[in-house]
Each structure stands twice: as structure tokens, then as C-alpha cells.
Amino acid sequence: QVQLVESGEGSVQAGGSLRLSCAAIGDTKYSGYMGWWRQPPGKEREVVAGIDVRGGGTYYADAVRGRFTISQYDANTVRLQMNNLKPEDTAMYYCASDRNSQQWLYQPNYWGQGSQVTVSS
């Protein structure tokens, strides 16, 4: 069993920054790839960014590339630094994990509780 514990919710004005964190606990061999999906109001859930915690690489959605940076804090904890936030970044952000990037991009098996990010204009 894997649990994902998120932190870092907040509200900022456009152009501001926030940092989200996510820690995987339990049988972390099932969490080789970690990152965030998000669900804006009235929209489908979408991929944001992910990282291979074994050091294999990162993924960024086009909408956030160049503004967001995902990094590894330790073996089972990742951070998402969000800079130059825009109102369209407003969403519930969900930490998610799975064994590898393919599984994660398709449908992650494990999900955190979600963190609300609100960006005002």
C-alpha cells in the first residue's frame, strides 16, 4: 500500500509563486514515478509534471513548461516549484504516483488528497 501526502496549497496573485510537496509512504517500490495532475474548475483532470524518482528524467505539460520545475527532495519526496503563476493555473492539484512513466501518464494508481491552488488576476 502506498499513501501520498501533499502540502503547499495556497492563493497568490498572477505572477507569484508557490511550492507543492508530496511524500510517498508505505511500499514505495510501487511509486517509481511521481508528480502532479490537476483539475481546473469545469475541466478534465490533466497532467502537470512528473519525475522518475530513480533519476531517469522529467515530464512537463506544455502549459507549464518553463514556469514549473519538478525536483526530488529525497528518495520518496518530490517538490513542484511553480513560478510566474497564471489564473489558468487555478486548479485542484493532485499528487500521483505509479511504477513508471508510462503507467503514470496513462492513469496513475495512487493519488494524494489534493491541494487547492488559486491564482487571482
mmCIF file of C-alpha atoms in Angstrom:
data_model
loop_
_atom_site.group_PDB
_atom_site.id
_atom_site.type_symbol
_atom_site.label_atom_id
_atom_site.label_comp_id
_atom_site.label_asym_id
_atom_site.label_seq_id
_atom_site.Cartn_x
_atom_site.Cartn_y
_atom_site.Cartn_z
ATOM 1 C CA GLN A 1 0.000 0.000 0.000
ATOM 2 C CA VAL A 2 1.191 3.491 -0.906
ATOM 3 C CA GLN A 3 -0.024 6.727 0.571
ATOM 4 C CA LEU A 4 0.742 10.141 -0.886
ATOM 5 C CA VAL A 5 0.802 13.089 1.478
ATOM 6 C CA GLU A 6 0.633 16.534 -0.084
ATOM 7 C CA SER A 7 1.313 20.013 1.209
ATOM 8 C CA GLY A 8 1.652 23.505 -0.174
ATOM 9 C CA GLU A 9 -1.818 24.719 -1.085
ATOM 10 C CA GLY A 10 -2.271 28.444 -1.355
ATOM 11 C CA SER A 11 -3.599 31.532 -3.065
ATOM 12 C CA VAL A 12 -1.419 34.003 -4.934
ATOM 13 C CA GLN A 13 -1.736 36.820 -7.404
ATOM 14 C CA ALA A 14 -0.780 36.356 -11.032
ATOM 15 C CA GLY A 15 2.980 36.282 -11.393
ATOM 16 C CA GLY A 16 3.503 34.837 -7.947
ATOM 17 C CA SER A 17 4.985 31.526 -6.886
ATOM 18 C CA LEU A 18 4.019 28.504 -4.846
ATOM 19 C CA ARG A 19 5.697 25.245 -3.980
ATOM 20 C CA LEU A 20 3.948 21.926 -3.578
ATOM 21 C CA SER A 21 5.416 18.862 -1.920
ATOM 22 C CA CYS A 22 4.449 15.223 -1.971
ATOM 23 C CA ALA A 23 5.781 12.331 0.065
ATOM 24 C CA ALA A 24 5.162 8.674 -0.707
ATOM 25 C CA ILE A 25 4.936 6.378 2.275
ATOM 26 C CA GLY A 26 4.457 2.647 2.531
ATOM 27 C CA ASP A 27 5.636 0.185 -0.099
ATOM 28 C CA THR A 28 7.363 2.774 -2.251
ATOM 29 C CA LYS A 29 8.574 0.288 -4.854
ATOM 30 C CA TYR A 30 5.202 0.965 -6.483
ATOM 31 C CA SER A 31 5.974 4.689 -6.711
ATOM 32 C CA GLY A 32 8.925 4.890 -9.054
ATOM 33 C CA TYR A 33 7.340 7.799 -10.915
ATOM 34 C CA MET A 34 5.723 10.700 -9.086
ATOM 35 C CA GLY A 35 4.268 14.056 -9.892
ATOM 36 C CA TRP A 36 1.120 16.120 -10.200
ATOM 37 C CA TRP A 37 -2.077 16.130 -12.139
ATOM 38 C CA ARG A 38 -4.538 18.983 -11.784
ATOM 39 C CA GLN A 39 -8.218 19.646 -12.361
ATOM 40 C CA PRO A 40 -9.232 23.228 -13.144
ATOM 41 C CA PRO A 41 -12.829 24.239 -12.426
ATOM 42 C CA GLY A 42 -15.137 22.830 -15.077
ATOM 43 C CA LYS A 43 -12.361 20.969 -16.884
ATOM 44 C CA GLU A 44 -10.970 17.470 -17.122
ATOM 45 C CA ARG A 45 -8.087 16.363 -14.984
ATOM 46 C CA GLU A 46 -4.796 16.907 -16.783
ATOM 47 C CA VAL A 47 -1.138 16.089 -16.399
ATOM 48 C CA VAL A 48 1.127 18.796 -14.970
ATOM 49 C CA ALA A 49 4.596 17.387 -14.316
ATOM 50 C CA GLY A 50 6.262 14.179 -13.263
ATOM 51 C CA ILE A 51 9.645 12.808 -12.312
ATOM 52 C CA ASP A 52 11.347 9.444 -12.218
ATOM 53 C CA VAL A 53 12.496 9.253 -8.624
ATOM 54 C CA ARG A 54 15.231 6.866 -9.695
ATOM 55 C CA GLY A 55 16.773 9.693 -11.698
ATOM 56 C CA GLY A 56 15.549 8.837 -15.188
ATOM 57 C CA GLY A 57 14.027 12.142 -16.232
ATOM 58 C CA THR A 58 11.095 14.533 -16.029
ATOM 59 C CA TYR A 59 7.928 15.365 -17.895
ATOM 60 C CA TYR A 60 6.181 18.732 -18.243
ATOM 61 C CA ALA A 61 2.896 19.602 -19.839
ATOM 62 C CA ASP A 62 3.214 22.289 -22.498
ATOM 63 C CA ALA A 63 1.112 24.661 -20.410
ATOM 64 C CA VAL A 64 3.630 24.711 -17.566
ATOM 65 C CA ARG A 65 6.973 24.045 -19.217
ATOM 66 C CA GLY A 66 9.419 26.834 -18.427
ATOM 67 C CA ARG A 67 7.426 28.016 -15.413
ATOM 68 C CA PHE A 68 7.190 24.906 -13.243
ATOM 69 C CA THR A 69 10.073 22.783 -12.033
ATOM 70 C CA ILE A 70 9.717 19.354 -10.501
ATOM 71 C CA SER A 71 12.534 18.019 -8.378
ATOM 72 C CA GLN A 72 13.359 15.291 -5.939
ATOM 73 C CA TYR A 73 13.850 16.174 -2.291
ATOM 74 C CA ASP A 74 14.740 12.684 -1.150
ATOM 75 C CA ALA A 75 14.133 9.113 -2.267
ATOM 76 C CA ASN A 76 10.375 9.333 -1.768
ATOM 77 C CA THR A 77 9.576 13.046 -1.738
ATOM 78 C CA VAL A 78 9.142 15.397 -4.667
ATOM 79 C CA ARG A 79 8.558 19.112 -4.992
ATOM 80 C CA LEU A 80 6.866 21.213 -7.625
ATOM 81 C CA GLN A 81 8.096 24.789 -7.798
ATOM 82 C CA MET A 82 5.509 26.887 -9.606
ATOM 83 C CA ASN A 83 6.692 30.283 -10.810
ATOM 84 C CA ASN A 84 5.002 33.025 -12.807
ATOM 85 C CA LEU A 85 1.609 31.602 -11.971
ATOM 86 C CA LYS A 86 -1.336 32.473 -14.173
ATOM 87 C CA PRO A 87 -5.066 32.491 -13.412
ATOM 88 C CA GLU A 88 -5.459 29.470 -15.683
ATOM 89 C CA ASP A 89 -3.224 27.533 -13.290
ATOM 90 C CA THR A 90 -6.037 27.652 -10.749
ATOM 91 C CA ALA A 91 -6.964 24.060 -10.001
ATOM 92 C CA MET A 92 -7.010 21.286 -7.501
ATOM 93 C CA TYR A 93 -3.556 19.759 -7.723
ATOM 94 C CA TYR A 94 -3.256 16.055 -7.035
ATOM 95 C CA CYS A 95 -0.020 14.295 -6.315
ATOM 96 C CA ALA A 96 0.027 10.964 -8.117
ATOM 97 C CA SER A 97 2.386 8.031 -8.444
ATOM 98 C CA ASP A 98 2.841 4.762 -10.240
ATOM 99 C CA ARG A 99 5.601 2.328 -11.088
ATOM 100 C CA ASN A 100 6.872 4.035 -14.215
ATOM 101 C CA SER A 101 6.268 6.934 -16.565
ATOM 102 C CA GLN A 102 4.018 5.028 -18.976
ATOM 103 C CA GLN A 103 1.658 3.953 -16.231
ATOM 104 C CA TRP A 104 1.739 7.390 -14.654
ATOM 105 C CA LEU A 105 0.921 9.253 -17.860
ATOM 106 C CA TYR A 106 -1.961 6.916 -18.645
ATOM 107 C CA GLN A 107 -3.641 6.588 -15.268
ATOM 108 C CA PRO A 108 -1.703 6.779 -12.004
ATOM 109 C CA ASN A 109 -2.586 4.125 -9.488
ATOM 110 C CA TYR A 110 -2.037 6.190 -6.356
ATOM 111 C CA TRP A 111 -3.388 9.632 -5.548
ATOM 112 C CA GLY A 112 -2.937 12.182 -2.827
ATOM 113 C CA GLN A 113 -5.705 14.123 -1.161
ATOM 114 C CA GLY A 114 -5.325 17.181 -3.371
ATOM 115 C CA SER A 115 -4.153 20.742 -2.776
ATOM 116 C CA GLN A 116 -6.094 23.784 -3.912
ATOM 117 C CA VAL A 117 -4.088 26.360 -5.841
ATOM 118 C CA THR A 118 -5.806 29.634 -6.640
ATOM 119 C CA VAL A 119 -4.246 32.342 -8.798
ATOM 120 C CA SER A 120 -6.032 35.660 -8.984
ATOM 121 C CA SER A 121 -5.687 38.254 -11.717
#
